[in-house]
Amino acid sequence: MGVDLNKQKQKKEEELRKAAERAARLTVRNVKRWKAKTGDSRLRIMPPWTSEGANADEWANEVYLHWGIPGVEYPVLCAKQGGRGTGDCAVCDLVDTLRASQDPADNEMAKDLRAKASYDANIVDLKDPVYKQDEVDAWEEENQGQECPFGAGQTKVQVWTFGITIYKQLLDIFADGTDITDVESGFD
């Protein structure tokens, strides 16, 4: 008598659903993330947000994200990996389970779901630098009438998430003695 493969498939789908629900609770939804559009982009990387503590003088923050979780449209921050990762991560637990499987499809899914290093930097898109009233209205509607934390006409600081290649290129610019984050004399 063998294992009921349909039942095992249902268990796997149920575990994926549960992991997606747990992961959705860790998702950063209200962060305005910048995505490149077709054509040229002009960005200004913002200066470090603090000169004290663990993030002192950091213009970018290394994070580990899980992308492509079924049923979750946002990347999920990994609480286990990275510089300050000390918590439990439901997605990492699922990845470990999938890696232990003998099924090549499970191993491939584990590779896709594993946490990947990326970097976040605060930027202003100079082609769309301020909030418009319709963006304020949309935020309030989406957040059930809560007071919007930004107003029409305020600078639209967004988060740009990028990989190691771009991070290294930006570090090269700093190493050449150019502070691209300086508000007065920085570069776009």
CSV table of N, CA, C and O in Angstrom, one decimal, residues 20-138:
chain,number,residue,atom,x,y,z
A,20,ALA,N,1.7,31.5,2.7
A,20,ALA,CA,1.4,32.8,2.1
A,20,ALA,C,0.6,33.7,3.0
A,20,ALA,O,0.8,34.9,3.1
A,21,GLU,N,-0.3,33.2,3.8
A,21,GLU,CA,-1.1,33.9,4.8
A,21,GLU,C,-0.1,34.5,5.9
A,21,GLU,O,-0.2,35.7,6.2
A,22,ARG,N,0.8,33.7,6.4
A,22,ARG,CA,1.7,34.2,7.4
A,22,ARG,C,2.7,35.2,6.8
A,22,ARG,O,3.0,36.2,7.4
A,23,ALA,N,3.1,35.0,5.6
A,23,ALA,CA,4.0,35.9,4.9
A,23,ALA,C,3.3,37.3,4.6
A,23,ALA,O,3.9,38.3,4.7
A,24,ALA,N,2.0,37.2,4.3
A,24,ALA,CA,1.3,38.5,4.0
A,24,ALA,C,1.3,39.4,5.2
A,24,ALA,O,1.2,40.6,5.1
A,25,ARG,N,1.3,38.8,6.4
A,25,ARG,CA,1.3,39.6,7.6
A,25,ARG,C,2.7,40.4,7.8
A,25,ARG,O,2.8,41.4,8.5
A,26,LEU,N,3.7,39.9,7.1
A,26,LEU,CA,5.0,40.5,7.2
A,26,LEU,C,5.3,41.5,6.0
A,26,LEU,O,6.3,42.1,5.9
A,27,THR,N,4.3,41.6,5.1
A,27,THR,CA,4.5,42.3,3.9
A,27,THR,C,4.4,43.8,4.2
A,27,THR,O,3.6,44.3,4.9
A,28,VAL,N,5.3,44.6,3.5
A,28,VAL,CA,5.3,46.0,3.6
A,28,VAL,C,4.4,46.6,2.5
A,28,VAL,O,4.8,46.6,1.4
A,29,ARG,N,3.1,46.9,2.8
A,29,ARG,CA,2.2,47.3,1.8
A,29,ARG,C,2.2,48.8,1.5
A,29,ARG,O,2.0,49.3,0.4
A,30,ASN,N,2.3,49.6,2.6
A,30,ASN,CA,2.2,51.1,2.4
A,30,ASN,C,3.4,51.8,2.1
A,30,ASN,O,3.4,53.0,2.1
A,31,VAL,N,4.5,51.1,1.8
A,31,VAL,CA,5.7,51.7,1.3
A,31,VAL,C,5.6,52.0,-0.2
A,31,VAL,O,5.2,51.1,-0.9
A,32,LYS,N,5.8,53.2,-0.5
A,32,LYS,CA,5.7,53.6,-2.0
A,32,LYS,C,7.0,53.1,-2.6
A,32,LYS,O,8.1,53.7,-2.4
A,33,ARG,N,6.9,52.0,-3.4
A,33,ARG,CA,8.1,51.5,-4.1
A,33,ARG,C,8.2,52.0,-5.5
A,33,ARG,O,7.2,52.1,-6.2
A,34,TRP,N,9.4,52.4,-5.9
A,34,TRP,CA,9.6,52.9,-7.2
A,34,TRP,C,10.0,51.8,-8.1
A,34,TRP,O,10.7,50.9,-7.8
A,35,LYS,N,9.3,51.8,-9.3
A,35,LYS,CA,9.7,50.9,-10.4
A,35,LYS,C,10.0,51.7,-11.6
A,35,LYS,O,9.3,52.6,-12.0
A,36,ALA,N,11.1,51.3,-12.2
A,36,ALA,CA,11.5,51.9,-13.5
A,36,ALA,C,10.5,51.8,-14.6
A,36,ALA,O,9.9,50.7,-14.7
A,37,LYS,N,10.3,52.8,-15.3
A,37,LYS,CA,9.4,52.8,-16.5
A,37,LYS,C,10.3,52.8,-17.7
A,37,LYS,O,11.5,53.1,-17.7
A,38,THR,N,9.7,52.5,-18.8
A,38,THR,CA,10.4,52.5,-20.1
A,38,THR,C,10.9,53.9,-20.4
A,38,THR,O,10.2,54.9,-20.1
A,39,GLY,N,12.1,54.0,-20.8
A,39,GLY,CA,12.8,55.3,-21.1
A,39,GLY,C,13.7,55.7,-20.1
A,39,GLY,O,14.1,54.9,-19.2
A,40,ASP,N,14.2,56.9,-20.1
A,40,ASP,CA,15.2,57.4,-19.2
A,40,ASP,C,14.5,57.7,-17.9
A,40,ASP,O,13.4,58.1,-17.8
A,41,SER,N,15.3,57.6,-16.8
A,41,SER,CA,14.8,57.9,-15.4
A,41,SER,C,15.8,58.8,-14.8
A,41,SER,O,17.0,58.7,-15.1
A,42,ARG,N,15.4,59.8,-14.1
A,42,ARG,CA,16.2,60.7,-13.3
A,42,ARG,C,15.9,60.5,-11.8
A,42,ARG,O,14.7,60.9,-11.4
A,43,LEU,N,16.8,60.1,-11.0
A,43,LEU,CA,16.6,59.8,-9.6
A,43,LEU,C,17.5,60.6,-8.8
A,43,LEU,O,18.7,60.9,-9.2
A,44,ARG,N,17.1,61.0,-7.6
A,44,ARG,CA,18.0,61.5,-6.6
A,44,ARG,C,18.0,60.6,-5.4
A,44,ARG,O,16.9,60.4,-4.8
A,45,ILE,N,19.1,60.0,-5.1
A,45,ILE,CA,19.2,59.2,-3.9
A,45,ILE,C,19.3,60.1,-2.7
A,45,ILE,O,20.1,61.0,-2.6
A,46,MET,N,18.4,59.8,-1.7
A,46,MET,CA,18.3,60.7,-0.5
A,46,MET,C,19.5,60.4,0.4
A,46,MET,O,20.1,59.3,0.4
A,47,PRO,N,19.9,61.3,1.2
A,47,PRO,CA,21.0,61.1,2.2
A,47,PRO,C,20.6,60.1,3.3
A,47,PRO,O,19.4,59.8,3.4
A,48,PRO,N,21.5,59.6,4.0
A,48,PRO,CA,21.2,58.7,5.1
A,48,PRO,C,20.1,59.3,6.0
A,48,PRO,O,20.1,60.5,6.2
A,49,TRP,N,19.3,58.4,6.6
A,49,TRP,CA,18.2,58.9,7.4
A,49,TRP,C,18.5,59.1,8.8
A,49,TRP,O,17.8,59.6,9.6
A,50,THR,N,19.7,58.7,9.2
A,50,THR,CA,20.2,58.9,10.6
A,50,THR,C,21.7,59.0,10.6
A,50,THR,O,22.4,58.4,9.8
A,51,SER,N,22.2,59.7,11.6
A,51,SER,CA,23.7,59.7,11.8
A,51,SER,C,24.0,59.0,13.2
A,51,SER,O,25.2,59.1,13.6
A,52,GLU,N,23.1,58.3,13.8
A,52,GLU,CA,23.3,57.6,15.0
A,52,GLU,C,22.7,56.2,14.9
A,52,GLU,O,21.9,55.9,14.1
A,53,GLY,N,23.2,55.3,15.8
A,53,GLY,CA,22.7,54.0,15.9
A,53,GLY,C,23.2,53.0,14.8
A,53,GLY,O,24.2,53.3,14.1
A,54,ALA,N,22.5,51.9,14.7
A,54,ALA,CA,22.9,50.8,13.8
A,54,ALA,C,22.9,51.2,12.3
A,54,ALA,O,23.7,50.7,11.5
A,55,ASN,N,22.1,52.2,11.9
A,55,ASN,CA,22.0,52.6,10.5
A,55,ASN,C,22.7,53.9,10.3
A,55,ASN,O,22.4,54.5,9.2
A,56,ALA,N,23.6,54.3,11.1
A,56,ALA,CA,24.3,55.6,11.0
A,56,ALA,C,25.0,55.7,9.6
A,56,ALA,O,25.7,54.7,9.2
A,57,ASP,N,24.7,56.8,8.9
A,57,ASP,CA,25.4,57.1,7.7
A,57,ASP,C,25.1,56.1,6.6
A,57,ASP,O,25.9,56.0,5.6
A,58,GLU,N,24.1,55.3,6.7
A,58,GLU,CA,23.8,54.3,5.6
A,58,GLU,C,22.8,54.9,4.7
A,58,GLU,O,21.7,55.3,5.0
A,59,TRP,N,23.1,55.0,3.4
A,59,TRP,CA,22.3,55.5,2.4
A,59,TRP,C,21.4,54.4,1.8
A,59,TRP,O,20.4,54.7,1.1
A,60,ALA,N,21.8,53.2,2.0
A,60,ALA,CA,21.0,52.0,1.5
A,60,ALA,C,21.0,51.0,2.6
A,60,ALA,O,21.9,50.9,3.5
A,61,ASN,N,20.0,50.2,2.6
A,61,ASN,CA,19.8,49.2,3.7
A,61,ASN,C,19.7,47.8,3.0
A,61,ASN,O,18.9,47.6,2.1
A,62,GLU,N,20.6,46.9,3.4
A,62,GLU,CA,20.6,45.5,2.9
A,62,GLU,C,19.4,44.8,3.5
A,62,GLU,O,19.2,44.8,4.7
A,63,VAL,N,18.6,44.2,2.7
A,63,VAL,CA,17.4,43.4,3.1
A,63,VAL,C,17.4,42.1,2.4
A,63,VAL,O,18.0,42.0,1.3
A,64,TYR,N,16.8,41.1,3.0
A,64,TYR,CA,16.5,39.8,2.3
A,64,TYR,C,15.0,39.7,2.1
A,64,TYR,O,14.3,39.9,3.0
A,65,LEU,N,14.7,39.5,0.8
A,65,LEU,CA,13.3,39.4,0.5
A,65,LEU,C,12.9,38.1,-0.2
A,65,LEU,O,13.7,37.5,-0.9
A,66,HIS,N,11.7,37.6,0.1
A,66,HIS,CA,11.1,36.5,-0.6
A,66,HIS,C,10.2,37.1,-1.7
A,66,HIS,O,9.3,37.8,-1.4
A,67,TRP,N,10.5,36.7,-2.9
A,67,TRP,CA,9.7,37.2,-4.1
A,67,TRP,C,8.9,36.0,-4.6
A,67,TRP,O,9.3,34.8,-4.5
A,68,GLY,N,7.7,36.3,-5.2
A,68,GLY,CA,7.0,35.3,-6.0
A,68,GLY,C,6.2,34.3,-5.1
A,68,GLY,O,6.0,33.1,-5.6
A,69,ILE,N,5.8,34.6,-3.9
A,69,ILE,CA,5.1,33.7,-3.1
A,69,ILE,C,3.7,33.6,-3.7
A,69,ILE,O,3.0,34.6,-3.9
A,70,PRO,N,3.2,32.4,-4.0
A,70,PRO,CA,1.8,32.3,-4.5
A,70,PRO,C,0.8,32.9,-3.7
A,70,PRO,O,0.8,32.7,-2.5
A,71,GLY,N,0.0,33.8,-4.3
A,71,GLY,CA,-1.1,34.5,-3.5
A,71,GLY,C,-0.7,35.7,-2.8
A,71,GLY,O,-1.5,36.4,-2.2
A,72,VAL,N,0.6,36.1,-2.9
A,72,VAL,CA,1.1,37.3,-2.3
A,72,VAL,C,1.7,38.2,-3.4
A,72,VAL,O,2.7,37.8,-4.0
A,73,GLU,N,1.2,39.4,-3.6
A,73,GLU,CA,1.6,40.2,-4.7
A,73,GLU,C,2.8,41.1,-4.3
A,73,GLU,O,3.4,41.8,-5.2
A,74,TYR,N,3.2,41.1,-3.1
A,74,TYR,CA,4.3,42.0,-2.6
A,74,TYR,C,5.5,41.1,-2.2
A,74,TYR,O,5.4,39.9,-1.8
A,75,PRO,N,6.7,41.7,-2.2
A,75,PRO,CA,7.8,40.9,-1.7
A,75,PRO,C,7.7,40.8,-0.1
A,75,PRO,O,7.1,41.7,0.5
A,76,VAL,N,8.2,39.8,0.5
A,76,VAL,CA,8.0,39.6,1.9
A,76,VAL,C,9.4,39.7,2.5
A,76,VAL,O,10.4,39.0,2.1
A,77,LEU,N,9.5,40.5,3.5
A,77,LEU,CA,10.8,40.7,4.2
A,77,LEU,C,11.1,39.5,5.0
A,77,LEU,O,10.3,38.9,5.8
A,78,CYS,N,12.3,39.0,4.9
A,78,CYS,CA,12.7,37.8,5.7
A,78,CYS,C,13.2,38.2,7.0
A,78,CYS,O,14.1,39.0,7.1
A,79,ALA,N,12.6,37.7,8.1
A,79,ALA,CA,13.0,38.0,9.4
A,79,ALA,C,14.2,37.2,9.9
A,79,ALA,O,14.8,37.5,11.0
A,80,LYS,N,14.6,36.2,9.2
A,80,LYS,CA,15.6,35.3,9.6
A,80,LYS,C,17.0,35.7,9.1
A,80,LYS,O,18.0,35.6,9.7
A,81,GLN,N,17.0,36.1,7.8
A,81,GLN,CA,18.3,36.4,7.2
A,81,GLN,C,18.6,37.9,7.1
A,81,GLN,O,17.8,38.7,7.2
A,82,GLY,N,19.9,38.2,6.9
A,82,GLY,CA,20.3,39.6,6.8
A,82,GLY,C,21.0,40.0,8.1
A,82,GLY,O,21.1,39.3,9.1
A,83,GLY,N,21.4,41.3,8.1
A,83,GLY,CA,22.2,41.8,9.2
A,83,GLY,C,21.5,41.7,10.6
A,83,GLY,O,22.1,41.4,11.6
A,84,ARG,N,20.2,42.0,10.6
A,84,ARG,CA,19.5,42.0,11.9
A,84,ARG,C,18.5,40.9,12.0
A,84,ARG,O,17.6,40.9,12.9
A,85,GLY,N,18.6,39.9,11.1
A,85,GLY,CA,17.6,38.8,11.1
A,85,GLY,C,17.8,37.9,12.3
A,85,GLY,O,18.7,37.2,12.5
A,86,THR,N,16.8,38.0,13.1
A,86,THR,CA,16.8,37.2,14.4
A,86,THR,C,15.5,36.4,14.6
A,86,THR,O,15.5,35.6,15.5
A,87,GLY,N,14.5,36.6,13.8
A,87,GLY,CA,13.2,36.0,14.0
A,87,GLY,C,13.0,34.8,13.3
A,87,GLY,O,13.9,34.2,12.6
A,88,ASP,N,11.8,34.3,13.4
A,88,ASP,CA,11.4,33.1,12.6
A,88,ASP,C,10.8,33.6,11.3
A,88,ASP,O,10.2,34.6,11.2
A,89,CYS,N,10.9,32.8,10.3
A,89,CYS,CA,10.4,33.1,9.0
A,89,CYS,C,9.7,31.9,8.4
A,89,CYS,O,10.3,30.8,8.1
A,90,ALA,N,8.4,32.0,8.2
A,90,ALA,CA,7.5,30.9,7.7
A,90,ALA,C,8.0,30.5,6.3
A,90,ALA,O,7.9,29.3,6.0
A,91,VAL,N,8.4,31.5,5.5
A,91,VAL,CA,8.8,31.1,4.2
A,91,VAL,C,10.1,30.4,4.2
A,91,VAL,O,10.2,29.4,3.4
A,92,CYS,N,11.0,30.8,5.0
A,92,CYS,CA,12.3,30.0,5.1
A,92,CYS,C,12.0,28.6,5.6
A,92,CYS,O,12.6,27.6,5.1
A,93,ASP,N,11.1,28.4,6.5
A,93,ASP,CA,10.7,27.1,7.0
A,93,ASP,C,10.2,26.3,5.8
A,93,ASP,O,10.5,25.1,5.7
A,94,LEU,N,9.3,26.9,5.0
A,94,LEU,CA,8.8,26.2,3.9
A,94,LEU,C,9.9,25.8,2.9
A,94,LEU,O,9.9,24.7,2.3
A,95,VAL,N,10.8,26.7,2.6
A,95,VAL,CA,11.9,26.5,1.7
A,95,VAL,C,12.8,25.3,2.2
A,95,VAL,O,13.1,24.4,1.4
A,96,ASP,N,13.0,25.2,3.5
A,96,ASP,CA,13.8,24.1,4.1
A,96,ASP,C,13.0,22.8,3.9
A,96,ASP,O,13.6,21.8,3.5
A,97,THR,N,11.7,22.8,4.0
A,97,THR,CA,10.9,21.6,3.8
A,97,THR,C,11.0,21.2,2.3
A,97,THR,O,11.1,20.0,2.0
A,98,LEU,N,10.8,22.2,1.4
A,98,LEU,CA,10.9,21.9,0.0
A,98,LEU,C,12.3,21.3,-0.4
A,98,LEU,O,12.4,20.4,-1.3
A,99,ARG,N,13.3,21.9,0.2
A,99,ARG,CA,14.7,21.4,-0.2
A,99,ARG,C,14.9,20.0,0.3
A,99,ARG,O,15.7,19.3,-0.4
A,100,ALA,N,14.2,19.6,1.3
A,100,ALA,CA,14.4,18.2,1.9
A,100,ALA,C,13.6,17.2,1.0
A,100,ALA,O,13.9,16.0,1.1
A,101,SER,N,12.8,17.7,0.2
A,101,SER,CA,11.9,16.8,-0.7
A,101,SER,C,12.8,16.1,-1.8
A,101,SER,O,13.8,16.7,-2.2
A,102,GLN,N,12.3,15.0,-2.2
A,102,GLN,CA,13.0,14.3,-3.3
A,102,GLN,C,12.4,14.7,-4.7
A,102,GLN,O,13.0,14.3,-5.7
A,103,ASP,N,11.4,15.5,-4.6
A,103,ASP,CA,10.7,16.0,-5.9
A,103,ASP,C,11.5,17.1,-6.5
A,103,ASP,O,11.7,18.2,-5.8
A,104,PRO,N,12.0,17.0,-7.7
A,104,PRO,CA,12.7,18.1,-8.3
A,104,PRO,C,11.9,19.4,-8.4
A,104,PRO,O,12.5,20.5,-8.3
A,105,ALA,N,10.6,19.3,-8.6
A,105,ALA,CA,9.7,20.5,-8.7
A,105,ALA,C,9.8,21.2,-7.3
A,105,ALA,O,9.8,22.5,-7.3
A,106,ASP,N,9.8,20.5,-6.2
A,106,ASP,CA,9.9,21.1,-4.9
A,106,ASP,C,11.2,21.8,-4.7
A,106,ASP,O,11.3,22.9,-4.2
A,107,ASN,N,12.3,21.2,-5.2
A,107,ASN,CA,13.6,21.8,-5.1
A,107,ASN,C,13.7,23.1,-5.9
A,107,ASN,O,14.3,24.1,-5.5
A,108,GLU,N,13.0,23.1,-7.1
A,108,GLU,CA,13.0,24.3,-8.0
A,108,GLU,C,12.2,25.4,-7.3
A,108,GLU,O,12.6,26.6,-7.3
A,109,MET,N,11.1,25.0,-6.7
A,109,MET,CA,10.3,26.0,-6.0
A,109,MET,C,11.0,26.6,-4.8
A,109,MET,O,11.0,27.8,-4.5
A,110,ALA,N,11.8,25.8,-4.1
A,110,ALA,CA,12.6,26.2,-3.0
A,110,ALA,C,13.6,27.3,-3.5
A,110,ALA,O,13.8,28.3,-2.8
A,111,LYS,N,14.2,27.0,-4.6
A,111,LYS,CA,15.2,28.0,-5.2
A,111,LYS,C,14.5,29.3,-5.5
A,111,LYS,O,15.1,30.4,-5.3
A,112,ASP,N,13.3,29.2,-6.0
A,112,ASP,CA,12.6,30.5,-6.4
A,112,ASP,C,12.1,31.3,-5.2
A,112,ASP,O,12.1,32.5,-5.2
A,113,LEU,N,11.8,30.6,-4.1
A,113,LEU,CA,11.2,31.2,-2.9
A,113,LEU,C,12.3,31.7,-1.9
A,113,LEU,O,12.0,32.4,-1.0
A,114,ARG,N,13.5,31.2,-2.0
A,114,ARG,CA,14.5,31.5,-1.0
A,114,ARG,C,14.7,33.0,-0.9
A,114,ARG,O,14.5,33.7,-1.9
A,115,ALA,N,15.1,33.4,0.2
A,115,ALA,CA,15.4,34.9,0.4
A,115,ALA,C,16.6,35.3,-0.4
A,115,ALA,O,17.6,34.6,-0.4
A,116,LYS,N,16.4,36.4,-1.1
A,116,LYS,CA,17.5,37.0,-1.9
A,116,LYS,C,17.9,38.4,-1.4
A,116,LYS,O,17.0,39.2,-1.0
A,117,ALA,N,19.2,38.6,-1.3
A,117,ALA,CA,19.7,39.9,-0.9
A,117,ALA,C,19.3,41.0,-1.9
A,117,ALA,O,19.4,40.8,-3.1
A,118,SER,N,18.9,42.1,-1.4
A,118,SER,CA,18.7,43.3,-2.2
A,118,SER,C,19.0,44.5,-1.3
A,118,SER,O,19.2,44.4,-0.1
A,119,TYR,N,18.9,45.7,-1.9
A,119,TYR,CA,19.2,46.9,-1.2
A,119,TYR,C,18.0,47.9,-1.4
A,119,TYR,O,17.5,48.0,-2.5
A,120,ASP,N,17.7,48.6,-0.3
A,120,ASP,CA,16.6,49.6,-0.4
A,120,ASP,C,17.3,51.0,-0.2
A,120,ASP,O,18.1,51.1,0.7
A,121,ALA,N,16.9,51.9,-1.0
A,121,ALA,CA,17.4,53.3,-0.9
A,121,ALA,C,16.2,54.2,-1.1
A,121,ALA,O,15.3,54.0,-1.9
A,122,ASN,N,16.1,55.3,-0.3
A,122,ASN,CA,15.1,56.3,-0.5
A,122,ASN,C,15.5,57.2,-1.6
A,122,ASN,O,16.7,57.6,-1.7
A,123,ILE,N,14.6,57.4,-2.5
A,123,ILE,CA,14.9,58.2,-3.7
A,123,ILE,C,13.7,59.1,-4.0
A,123,ILE,O,12.6,59.0,-3.5
A,124,VAL,N,14.0,60.1,-4.9
A,124,VAL,CA,12.9,60.9,-5.4
A,124,VAL,C,13.1,60.8,-7.0
A,124,VAL,O,14.2,61.0,-7.5
A,125,ASP,N,12.0,60.4,-7.6
A,125,ASP,CA,11.9,60.3,-9.1
A,125,ASP,C,11.7,61.8,-9.6
A,125,ASP,O,10.6,62.3,-9.4
A,126,LEU,N,12.7,62.3,-10.2
A,126,LEU,CA,12.6,63.7,-10.6
A,126,LEU,C,11.6,64.0,-11.8
A,126,LEU,O,11.3,65.1,-12.0
A,127,LYS,N,11.1,62.9,-12.4
A,127,LYS,CA,10.0,63.1,-13.4
A,127,LYS,C,8.6,63.1,-12.7
A,127,LYS,O,7.7,63.4,-13.3
A,128,ASP,N,8.6,62.7,-11.4
A,128,ASP,CA,7.3,62.7,-10.6
A,128,ASP,C,7.7,63.0,-9.2
A,128,ASP,O,7.6,62.1,-8.3
A,129,PRO,N,8.2,64.2,-8.9
A,129,PRO,CA,8.8,64.5,-7.6
A,129,PRO,C,7.8,64.8,-6.4
A,129,PRO,O,8.2,64.8,-5.3
A,130,VAL,N,6.5,65.1,-6.7
A,130,VAL,CA,5.6,65.5,-5.6
A,130,VAL,C,4.3,64.7,-5.7
A,130,VAL,O,3.9,64.3,-6.8
A,131,TYR,N,3.7,64.6,-4.5
A,131,TYR,CA,2.4,63.9,-4.5
A,131,TYR,C,1.3,64.8,-5.1
A,131,TYR,O,1.3,66.0,-4.9
A,132,LYS,N,0.4,64.2,-5.8
A,132,LYS,CA,-0.8,64.9,-6.3
A,132,LYS,C,-2.0,64.6,-5.5
A,132,LYS,O,-2.0,63.6,-4.7
A,133,GLN,N,-3.0,65.4,-5.6
A,133,GLN,CA,-4.2,65.2,-4.8
A,133,GLN,C,-4.9,63.9,-5.0
A,133,GLN,O,-5.3,63.2,-4.1
A,134,ASP,N,-4.9,63.4,-6.2
A,134,ASP,CA,-5.5,62.1,-6.5
A,134,ASP,C,-4.7,61.0,-5.8
A,134,ASP,O,-5.3,60.0,-5.4
A,135,GLU,N,-3.4,61.1,-5.6
A,135,GLU,CA,-2.7,60.1,-4.8
A,135,GLU,C,-3.0,60.1,-3.4
A,135,GLU,O,-3.1,59.1,-2.7
A,136,VAL,N,-3.2,61.3,-2.8
A,136,VAL,CA,-3.7,61.5,-1.4
A,136,VAL,C,-5.1,60.8,-1.3
A,136,VAL,O,-5.3,60.0,-0.4
A,137,ASP,N,-6.0,61.1,-2.2
A,137,ASP,CA,-7.3,60.6,-2.1
A,137,ASP,C,-7.3,59.1,-2.2
A,137,ASP,O,-8.0,58.4,-1.5
A,138,ALA,N,-6.5,58.5,-3.1
A,138,ALA,CA,-6.4,57.1,-3.3
A,138,ALA,C,-5.9,56.4,-2.1
A,138,ALA,O,-6.4,55.4,-1.6
